[in-house]
Tab-separated table of C-alpha atoms in Angstrom:
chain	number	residue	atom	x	y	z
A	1	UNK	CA	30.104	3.383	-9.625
A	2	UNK	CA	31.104	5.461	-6.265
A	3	UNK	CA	30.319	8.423	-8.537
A	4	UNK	CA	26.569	6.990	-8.908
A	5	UNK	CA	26.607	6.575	-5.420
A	6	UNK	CA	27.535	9.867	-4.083
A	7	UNK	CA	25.040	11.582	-6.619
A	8	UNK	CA	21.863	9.517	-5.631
A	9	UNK	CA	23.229	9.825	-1.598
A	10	UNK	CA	22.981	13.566	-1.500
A	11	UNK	CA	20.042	14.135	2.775
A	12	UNK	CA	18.270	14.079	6.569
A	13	UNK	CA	18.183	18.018	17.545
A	14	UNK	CA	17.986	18.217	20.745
A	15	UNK	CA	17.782	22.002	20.061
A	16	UNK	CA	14.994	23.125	19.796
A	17	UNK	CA	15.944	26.541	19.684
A	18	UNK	CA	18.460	27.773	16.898
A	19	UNK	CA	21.523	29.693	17.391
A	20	UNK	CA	23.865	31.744	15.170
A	21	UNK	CA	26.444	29.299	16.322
A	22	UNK	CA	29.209	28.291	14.016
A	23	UNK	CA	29.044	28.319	9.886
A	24	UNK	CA	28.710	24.896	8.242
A	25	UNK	CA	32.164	25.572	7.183
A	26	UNK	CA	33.499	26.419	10.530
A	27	UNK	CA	31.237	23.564	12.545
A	28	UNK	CA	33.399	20.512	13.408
A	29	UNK	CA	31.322	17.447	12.384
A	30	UNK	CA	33.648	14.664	13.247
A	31	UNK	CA	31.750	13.485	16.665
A	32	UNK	CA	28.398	14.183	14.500
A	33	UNK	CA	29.616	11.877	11.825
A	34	UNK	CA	30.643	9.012	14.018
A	35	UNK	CA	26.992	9.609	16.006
A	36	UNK	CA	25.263	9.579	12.589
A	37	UNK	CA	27.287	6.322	11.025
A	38	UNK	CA	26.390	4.125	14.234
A	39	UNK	CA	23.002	5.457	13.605
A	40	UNK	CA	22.983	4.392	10.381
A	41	UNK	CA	23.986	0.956	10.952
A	42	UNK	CA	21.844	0.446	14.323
A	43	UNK	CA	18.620	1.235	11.828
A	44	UNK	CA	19.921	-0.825	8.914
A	45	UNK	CA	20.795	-4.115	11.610
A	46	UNK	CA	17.292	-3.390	12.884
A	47	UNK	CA	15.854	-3.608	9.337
A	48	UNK	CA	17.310	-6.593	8.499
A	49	UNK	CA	15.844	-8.267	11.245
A	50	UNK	CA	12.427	-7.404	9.704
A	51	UNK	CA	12.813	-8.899	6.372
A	52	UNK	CA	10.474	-11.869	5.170
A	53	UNK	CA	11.856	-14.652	4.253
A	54	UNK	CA	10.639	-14.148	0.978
A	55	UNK	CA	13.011	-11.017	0.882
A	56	UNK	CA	10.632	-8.573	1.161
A	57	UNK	CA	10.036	-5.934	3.522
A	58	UNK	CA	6.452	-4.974	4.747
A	59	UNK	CA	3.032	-5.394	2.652
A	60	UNK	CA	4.149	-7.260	-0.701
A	61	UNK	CA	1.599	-5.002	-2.047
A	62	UNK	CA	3.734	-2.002	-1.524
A	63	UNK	CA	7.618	-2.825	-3.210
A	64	UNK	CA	8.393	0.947	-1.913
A	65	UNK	CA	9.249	-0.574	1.678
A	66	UNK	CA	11.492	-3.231	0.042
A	67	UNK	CA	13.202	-0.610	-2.174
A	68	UNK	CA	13.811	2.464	0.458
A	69	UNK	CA	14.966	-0.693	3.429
A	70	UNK	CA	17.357	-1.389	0.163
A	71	UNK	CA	17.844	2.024	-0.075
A	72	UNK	CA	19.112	2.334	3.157
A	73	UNK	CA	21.460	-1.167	3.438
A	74	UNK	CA	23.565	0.045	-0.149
A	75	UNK	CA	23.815	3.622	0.677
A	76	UNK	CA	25.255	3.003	4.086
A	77	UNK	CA	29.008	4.761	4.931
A	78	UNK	CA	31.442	1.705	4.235
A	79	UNK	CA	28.947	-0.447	2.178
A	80	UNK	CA	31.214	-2.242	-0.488
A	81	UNK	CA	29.551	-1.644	-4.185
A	82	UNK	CA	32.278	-3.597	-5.548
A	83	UNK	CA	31.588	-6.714	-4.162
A	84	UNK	CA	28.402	-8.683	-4.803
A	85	UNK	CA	25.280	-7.712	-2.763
A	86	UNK	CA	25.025	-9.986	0.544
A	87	UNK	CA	22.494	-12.801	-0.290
A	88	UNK	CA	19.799	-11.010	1.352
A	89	UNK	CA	19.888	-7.829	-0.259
A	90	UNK	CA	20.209	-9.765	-3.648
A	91	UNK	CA	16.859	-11.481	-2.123
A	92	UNK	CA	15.451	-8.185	-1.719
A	93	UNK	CA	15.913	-6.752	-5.612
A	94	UNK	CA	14.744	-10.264	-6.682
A	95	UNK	CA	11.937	-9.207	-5.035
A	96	UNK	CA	11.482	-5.743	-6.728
A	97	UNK	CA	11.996	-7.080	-10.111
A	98	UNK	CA	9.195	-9.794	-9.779
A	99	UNK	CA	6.825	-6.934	-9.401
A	100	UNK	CA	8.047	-5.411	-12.329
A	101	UNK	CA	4.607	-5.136	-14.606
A	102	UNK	CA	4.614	-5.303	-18.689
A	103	UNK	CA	4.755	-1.758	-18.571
A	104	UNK	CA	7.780	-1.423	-16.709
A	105	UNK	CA	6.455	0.340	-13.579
A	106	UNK	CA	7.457	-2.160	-10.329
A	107	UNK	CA	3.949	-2.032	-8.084
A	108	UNK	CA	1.763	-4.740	-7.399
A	109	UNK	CA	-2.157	-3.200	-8.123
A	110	UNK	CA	-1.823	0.424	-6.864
A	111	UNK	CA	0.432	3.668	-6.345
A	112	UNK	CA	1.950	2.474	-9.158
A	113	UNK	CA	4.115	5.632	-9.317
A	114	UNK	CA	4.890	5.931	-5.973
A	115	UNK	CA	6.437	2.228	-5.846
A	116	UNK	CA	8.069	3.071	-9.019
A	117	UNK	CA	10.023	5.818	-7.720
A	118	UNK	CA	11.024	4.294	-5.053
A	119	UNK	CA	12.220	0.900	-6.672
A	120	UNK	CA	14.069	2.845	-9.396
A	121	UNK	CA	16.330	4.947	-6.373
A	122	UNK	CA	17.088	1.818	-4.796
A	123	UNK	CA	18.506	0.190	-8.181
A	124	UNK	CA	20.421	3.464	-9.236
A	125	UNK	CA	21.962	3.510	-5.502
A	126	UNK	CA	23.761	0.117	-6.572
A	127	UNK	CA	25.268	1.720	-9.307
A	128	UNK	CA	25.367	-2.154	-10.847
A	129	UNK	CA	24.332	-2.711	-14.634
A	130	UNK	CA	22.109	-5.756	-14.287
A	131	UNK	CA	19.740	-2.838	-13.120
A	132	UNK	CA	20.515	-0.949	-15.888
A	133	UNK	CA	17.338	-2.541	-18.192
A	134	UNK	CA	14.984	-2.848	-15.585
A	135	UNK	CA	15.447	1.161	-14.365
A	136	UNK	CA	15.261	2.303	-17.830
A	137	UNK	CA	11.869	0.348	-18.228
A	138	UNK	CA	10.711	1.611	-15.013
A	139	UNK	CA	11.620	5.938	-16.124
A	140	UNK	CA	9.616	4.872	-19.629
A	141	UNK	CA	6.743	3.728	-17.109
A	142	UNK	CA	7.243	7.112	-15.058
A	143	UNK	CA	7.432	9.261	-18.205
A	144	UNK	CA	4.376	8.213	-19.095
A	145	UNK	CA	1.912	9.430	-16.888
A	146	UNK	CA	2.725	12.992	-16.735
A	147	UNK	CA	-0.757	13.738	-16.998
A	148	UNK	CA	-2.064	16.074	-20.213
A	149	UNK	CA	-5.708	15.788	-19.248
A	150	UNK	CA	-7.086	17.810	-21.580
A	151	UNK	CA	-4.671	17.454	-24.698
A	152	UNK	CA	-7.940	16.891	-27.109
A	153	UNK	CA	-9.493	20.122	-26.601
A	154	UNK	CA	-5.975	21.949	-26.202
A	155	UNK	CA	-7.536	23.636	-23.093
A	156	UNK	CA	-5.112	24.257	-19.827
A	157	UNK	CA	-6.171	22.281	-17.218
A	158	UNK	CA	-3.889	23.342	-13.741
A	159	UNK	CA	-3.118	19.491	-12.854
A	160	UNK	CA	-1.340	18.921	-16.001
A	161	UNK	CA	2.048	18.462	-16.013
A	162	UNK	CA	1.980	16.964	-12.963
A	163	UNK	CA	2.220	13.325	-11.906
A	164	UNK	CA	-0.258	11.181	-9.138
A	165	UNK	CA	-0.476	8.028	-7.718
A	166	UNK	CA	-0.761	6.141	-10.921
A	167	UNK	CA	-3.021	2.914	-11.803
A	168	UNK	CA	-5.721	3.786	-9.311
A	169	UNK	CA	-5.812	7.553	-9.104
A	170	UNK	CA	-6.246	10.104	-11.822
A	171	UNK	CA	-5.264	13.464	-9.733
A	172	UNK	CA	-2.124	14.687	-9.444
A	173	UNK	CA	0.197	15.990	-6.555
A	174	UNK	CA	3.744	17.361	-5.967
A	175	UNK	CA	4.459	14.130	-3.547
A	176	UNK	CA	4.367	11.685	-6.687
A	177	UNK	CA	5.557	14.195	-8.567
A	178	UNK	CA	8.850	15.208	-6.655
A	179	UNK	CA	9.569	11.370	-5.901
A	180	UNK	CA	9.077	10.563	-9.809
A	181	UNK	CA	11.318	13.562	-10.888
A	182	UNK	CA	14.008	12.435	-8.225
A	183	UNK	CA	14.292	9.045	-10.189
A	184	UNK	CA	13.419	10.712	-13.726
A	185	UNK	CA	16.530	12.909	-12.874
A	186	UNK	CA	18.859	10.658	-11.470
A	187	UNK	CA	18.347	7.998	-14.032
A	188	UNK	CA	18.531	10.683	-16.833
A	189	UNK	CA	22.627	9.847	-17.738
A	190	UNK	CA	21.194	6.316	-18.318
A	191	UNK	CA	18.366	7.098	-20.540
A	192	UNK	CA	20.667	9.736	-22.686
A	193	UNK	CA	23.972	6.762	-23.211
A	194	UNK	CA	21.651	3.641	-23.484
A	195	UNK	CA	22.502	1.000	-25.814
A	196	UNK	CA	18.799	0.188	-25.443
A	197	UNK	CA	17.726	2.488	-27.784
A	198	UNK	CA	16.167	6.241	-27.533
A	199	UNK	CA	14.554	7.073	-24.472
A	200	UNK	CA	11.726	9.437	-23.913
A	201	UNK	CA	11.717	12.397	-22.320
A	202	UNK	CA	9.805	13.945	-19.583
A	203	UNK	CA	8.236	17.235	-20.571
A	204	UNK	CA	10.439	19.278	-17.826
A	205	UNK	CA	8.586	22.446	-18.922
A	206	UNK	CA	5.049	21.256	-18.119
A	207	UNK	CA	6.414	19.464	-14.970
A	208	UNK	CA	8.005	23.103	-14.278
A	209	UNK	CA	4.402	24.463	-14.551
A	210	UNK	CA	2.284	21.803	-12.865
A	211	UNK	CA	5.289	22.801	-9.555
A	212	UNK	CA	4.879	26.514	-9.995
A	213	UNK	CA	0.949	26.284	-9.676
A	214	UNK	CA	1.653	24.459	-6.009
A	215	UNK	CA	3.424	27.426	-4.781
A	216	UNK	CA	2.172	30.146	-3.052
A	217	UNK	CA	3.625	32.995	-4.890
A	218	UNK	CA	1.268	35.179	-6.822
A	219	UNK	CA	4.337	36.365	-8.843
A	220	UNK	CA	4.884	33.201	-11.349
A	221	UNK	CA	1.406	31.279	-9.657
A	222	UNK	CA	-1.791	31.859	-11.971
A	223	UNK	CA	-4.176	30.376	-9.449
A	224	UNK	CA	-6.275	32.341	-8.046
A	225	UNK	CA	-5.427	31.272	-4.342
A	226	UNK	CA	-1.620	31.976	-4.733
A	227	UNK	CA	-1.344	34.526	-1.896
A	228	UNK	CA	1.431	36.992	-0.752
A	229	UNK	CA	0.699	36.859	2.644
A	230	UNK	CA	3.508	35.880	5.138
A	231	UNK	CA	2.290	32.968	6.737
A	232	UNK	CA	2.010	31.085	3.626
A	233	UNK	CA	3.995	33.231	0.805
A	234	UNK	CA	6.626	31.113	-1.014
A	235	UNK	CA	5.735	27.402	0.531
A	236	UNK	CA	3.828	24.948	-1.085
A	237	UNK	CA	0.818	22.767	-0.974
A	238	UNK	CA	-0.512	19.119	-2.144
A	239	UNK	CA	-1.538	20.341	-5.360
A	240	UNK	CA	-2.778	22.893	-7.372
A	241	UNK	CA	-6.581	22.538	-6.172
A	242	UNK	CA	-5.589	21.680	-2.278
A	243	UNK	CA	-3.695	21.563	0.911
A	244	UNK	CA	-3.154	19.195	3.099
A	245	UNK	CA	-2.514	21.625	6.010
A	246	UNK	CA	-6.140	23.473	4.788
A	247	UNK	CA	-6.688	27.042	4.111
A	248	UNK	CA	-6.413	30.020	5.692
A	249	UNK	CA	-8.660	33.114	5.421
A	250	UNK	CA	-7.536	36.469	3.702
A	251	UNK	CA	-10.617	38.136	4.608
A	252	UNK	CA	-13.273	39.841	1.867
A	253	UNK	CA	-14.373	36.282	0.980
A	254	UNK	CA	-11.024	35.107	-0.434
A	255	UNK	CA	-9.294	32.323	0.847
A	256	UNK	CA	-5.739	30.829	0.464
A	257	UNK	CA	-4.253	27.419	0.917
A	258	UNK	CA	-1.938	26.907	3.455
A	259	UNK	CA	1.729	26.226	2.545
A	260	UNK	CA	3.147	23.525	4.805
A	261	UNK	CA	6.602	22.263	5.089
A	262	UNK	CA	7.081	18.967	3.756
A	263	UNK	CA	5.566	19.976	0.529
A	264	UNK	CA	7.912	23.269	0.564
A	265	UNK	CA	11.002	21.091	0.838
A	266	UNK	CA	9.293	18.703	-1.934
A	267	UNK	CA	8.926	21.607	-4.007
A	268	UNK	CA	12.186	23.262	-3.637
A	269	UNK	CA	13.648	19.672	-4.600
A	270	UNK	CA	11.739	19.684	-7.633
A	271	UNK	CA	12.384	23.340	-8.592
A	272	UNK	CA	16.442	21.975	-8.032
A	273	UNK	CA	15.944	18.872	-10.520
A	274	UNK	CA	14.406	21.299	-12.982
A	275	UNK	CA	17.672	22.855	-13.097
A	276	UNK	CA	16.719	26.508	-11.321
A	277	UNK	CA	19.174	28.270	-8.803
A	278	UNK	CA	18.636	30.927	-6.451
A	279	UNK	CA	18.557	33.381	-9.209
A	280	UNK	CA	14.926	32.605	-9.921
A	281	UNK	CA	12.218	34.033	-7.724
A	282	UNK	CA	10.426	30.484	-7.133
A	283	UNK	CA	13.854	29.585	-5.587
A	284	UNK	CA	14.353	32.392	-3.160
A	285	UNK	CA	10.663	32.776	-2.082
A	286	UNK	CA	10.694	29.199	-1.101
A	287	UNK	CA	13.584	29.051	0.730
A	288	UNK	CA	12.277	32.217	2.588
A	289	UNK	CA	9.346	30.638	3.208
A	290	UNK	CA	11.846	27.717	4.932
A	291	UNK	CA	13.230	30.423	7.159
A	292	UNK	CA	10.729	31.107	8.263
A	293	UNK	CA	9.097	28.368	9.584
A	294	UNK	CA	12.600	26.305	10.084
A	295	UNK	CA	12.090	23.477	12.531
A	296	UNK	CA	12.824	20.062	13.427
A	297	UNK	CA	10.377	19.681	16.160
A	298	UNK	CA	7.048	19.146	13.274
A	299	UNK	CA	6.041	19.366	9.993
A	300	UNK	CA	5.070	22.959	9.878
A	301	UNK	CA	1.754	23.393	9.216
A	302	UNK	CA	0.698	19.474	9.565
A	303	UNK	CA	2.015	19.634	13.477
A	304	UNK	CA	3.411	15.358	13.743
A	305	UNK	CA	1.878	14.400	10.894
A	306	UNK	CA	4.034	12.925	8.035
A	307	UNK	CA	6.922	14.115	10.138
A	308	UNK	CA	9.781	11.782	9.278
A	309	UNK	CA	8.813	12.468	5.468
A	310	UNK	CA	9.439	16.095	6.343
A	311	UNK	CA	12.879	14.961	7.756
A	312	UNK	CA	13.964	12.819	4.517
A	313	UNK	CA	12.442	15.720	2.116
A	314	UNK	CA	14.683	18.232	4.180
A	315	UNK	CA	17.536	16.332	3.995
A	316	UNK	CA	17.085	15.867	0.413
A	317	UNK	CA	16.524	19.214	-0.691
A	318	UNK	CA	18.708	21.023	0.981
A	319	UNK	CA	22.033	18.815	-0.119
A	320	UNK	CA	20.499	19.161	-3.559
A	321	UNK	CA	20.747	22.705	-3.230
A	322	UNK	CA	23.975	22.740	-1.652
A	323	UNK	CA	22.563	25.015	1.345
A	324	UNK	CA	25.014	25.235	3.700
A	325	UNK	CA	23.013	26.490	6.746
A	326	UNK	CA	19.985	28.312	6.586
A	327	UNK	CA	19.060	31.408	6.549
A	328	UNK	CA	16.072	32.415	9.098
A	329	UNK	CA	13.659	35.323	9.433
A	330	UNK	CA	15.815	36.421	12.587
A	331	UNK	CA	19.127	36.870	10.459
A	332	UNK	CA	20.515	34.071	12.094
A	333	UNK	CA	21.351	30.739	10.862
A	334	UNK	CA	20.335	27.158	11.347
A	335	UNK	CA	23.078	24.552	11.018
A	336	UNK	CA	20.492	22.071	9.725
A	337	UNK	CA	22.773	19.002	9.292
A	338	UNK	CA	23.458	19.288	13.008
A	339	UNK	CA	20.082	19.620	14.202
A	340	UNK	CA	19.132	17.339	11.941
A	341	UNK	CA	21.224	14.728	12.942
A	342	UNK	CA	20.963	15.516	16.417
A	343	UNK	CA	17.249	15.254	16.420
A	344	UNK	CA	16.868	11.823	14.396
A	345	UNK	CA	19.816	10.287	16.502
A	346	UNK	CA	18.325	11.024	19.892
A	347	UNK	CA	15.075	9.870	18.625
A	348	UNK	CA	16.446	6.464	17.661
A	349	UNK	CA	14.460	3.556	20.213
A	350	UNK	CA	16.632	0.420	21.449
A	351	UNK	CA	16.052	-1.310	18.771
A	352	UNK	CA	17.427	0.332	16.447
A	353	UNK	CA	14.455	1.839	14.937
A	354	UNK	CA	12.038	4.767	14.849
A	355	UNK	CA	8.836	5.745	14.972
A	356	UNK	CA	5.997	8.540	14.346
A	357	UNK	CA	3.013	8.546	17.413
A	358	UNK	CA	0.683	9.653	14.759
A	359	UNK	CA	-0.369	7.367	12.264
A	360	UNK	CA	-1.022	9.329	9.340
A	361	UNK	CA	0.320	8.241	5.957
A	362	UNK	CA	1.893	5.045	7.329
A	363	UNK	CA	4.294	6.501	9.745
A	364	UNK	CA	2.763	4.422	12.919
A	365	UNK	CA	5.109	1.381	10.901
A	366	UNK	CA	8.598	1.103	12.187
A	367	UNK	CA	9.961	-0.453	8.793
A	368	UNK	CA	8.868	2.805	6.969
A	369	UNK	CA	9.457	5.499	9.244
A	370	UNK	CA	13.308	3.679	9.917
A	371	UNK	CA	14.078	3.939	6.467
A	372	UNK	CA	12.990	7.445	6.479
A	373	UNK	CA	15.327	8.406	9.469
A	374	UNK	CA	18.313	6.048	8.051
A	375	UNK	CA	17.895	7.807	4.181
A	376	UNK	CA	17.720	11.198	6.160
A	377	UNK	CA	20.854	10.560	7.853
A	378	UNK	CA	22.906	9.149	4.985
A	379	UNK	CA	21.652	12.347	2.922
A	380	UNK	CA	23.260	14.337	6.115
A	381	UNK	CA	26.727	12.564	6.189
A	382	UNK	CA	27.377	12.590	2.195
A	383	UNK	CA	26.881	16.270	2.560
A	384	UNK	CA	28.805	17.416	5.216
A	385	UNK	CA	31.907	19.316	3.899
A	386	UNK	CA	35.248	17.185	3.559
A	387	UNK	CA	37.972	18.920	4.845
């Protein structure tokens, strides 16, 4: 059970300006630990106090609030998975399984993948087996609806592979795709010793190739956009046919989308769960492209928007890839777990909570954007070397 939790707790500055500074190795984190673990437990209090009495979080349209406030309350430093869940956390997964559909995905009437994800990392955080059913029925749900759009005619069609919104939207994107590998992956040591019976399998190759055509790297990219210019080389974008952060112009007519850099972590996290290392070009150009435009002031290229999704996605991928500090344009290196920490734990309000100015994508709602900064910072302390 710990060993469950550990794996599915792998990541999220008052600088503002990086310095060479210590190595990860060499940086003393015990006053940043202590800092992040009252953080922690200052977000989670304040979450609590926002649950319905029906024992969800937020719209009961949208179980991904319930599960990532869940999320947050099992993963925390200390929290006891050997004892039963307190009565209204139990309240909370009581909720999450009565939106469980016939299919298996857990959504109400829309972003049925997205609410999937999300409830299936907030039962595998538990570690517990009454989840055990439920989470594999969820992953067949995910599974199916890697999209094959054009599987008739045989053709190639540059969104396949991929995986969207689900229910209501056909297109696909590396956010739903990333947050549906994430549980694919992490639930994958369920689906291969299940005394329920065979599992299916996601295609990892065609999710591999649907993740390749969002990067900006002519070298494995066939998409005509892919560019090698610097200010986008290596990142990634929305999906194969856009950009959330727009295009930028290469001159003679051609245009490029713009990489941007919560869709760069996304897609180094997804390269990570599709088991490739730095060894492989799509690896290294990434994280160059992260060098580059390292930050925790914005979301590169989207300025404030989606920012504290760009904090959990950092977090994320960089435990995943075990990236000690990072390596910038500069030849120095940015202690991220520091100012990381530092940034999310001096932007904590009163309360308890945090919140995004801009609106965009949700992240004007406290209950969202807290259990974005509280994930982030659990990712940062189960990371941090152990001496």
């Amino acid at each position: 059970m710990k060993a469950l939790h550990l794996i599915t707790c792998g990541l999220f500055g008052l600088l503002s300006v990086v310095t060479p500074a210590a190595t990860a190795q060499e940086t003393d984190y015990t006053s940043i630990k202590v800092e992040i673990e009252r953080a922690i437990a200052r977000g989670n209090e304040f979450l609590k106090t926002k649950q319905d009495a029906e024992g969800h979080w937020g719209n009961t349209e949208f179980p991904a609030f319930t599960a990532m406030a869940l999320q947050s309350a099992v993963r925390a430093p200390g929290f006891d998975l050997k004892k039963p869940l307190p009565e209204h956390l139990d309240k909370g997964f009581k909720f999450l399984l009565s939106k469980q559909q016939a299919n298996g995905g857990i959504y109400h009437k829309q972003l049925a993948c997205y609410n999937t994800s999300a409830s299936m990392m907030a039962m595998l955080a538990t570690g517990k087996e009454e989840f055990v059913e439920p989470t594999l029925k969820a992953r067949r749900f995910l599974v199916s609806q890697q999209a094959d759009f054009d599987a008739k005619d045989e053709s190639d069609n540059a969104l396949d592979g991929g995986i969207g919104y689900g229910s209501t939207f056909g297109i696909t994107d590396l956010s739903n795709t990333h947050l549906s590998l994430e549980a694919i992956h992490y639930s994958k040591h369920l689906a291969v010793d299940s005394k329920y019976g065979k599992q299916p399998e996601l295609n990892w190759d065609a999710a591999l190739k649907f993740v390749t055509r969002c990067q900006n790297l002519k070298e494995t990219n066939d998409q005509e956009w892919a560019s090698d210019n610097e200010e986008v080389e290596g990142g990634f974008v929305y999906n194969p046919a856009s950009s959330k952060a727009g295009t930028i112009d290469l001159g003679g007519g051609r245009t490029a989308l713009r990489s941007y850099g919560s869709m760069s972590y996304a897609g180094l996290l997804s390269l990570v769960f599709a088991d490739l290392d730095e060894s492989d070009p799509r690896v290294a150009a990434v994280k160059k492209w992260l060098g580059r435009n390292y930050t925790v002031e914005e979301n590169p290229g989207m300025g404030q928007q989606g920012l504290y999704y760009y904090y959990h996605a950092m977090a994320k991928s960089l435990a995943a890839s075990n990236v000690k500090t990072l390596k910038l344009e500069d030849g120095k290196e940015a202690d991220w777990r520091s100012d990381l920490a530092t940034k999310l734990v001096s932007g904590q309000r009163e309360d308890g909570s945090w919140v995004n100015d801009n609106n965009r994508w949700w992240e004007s709602d406290p209950i969202l954007v807290t259990t974005y900064a509280v994930m982030a910072l659990e990712q940062i302390y189960y990371s941090i070397p152990q001496k």
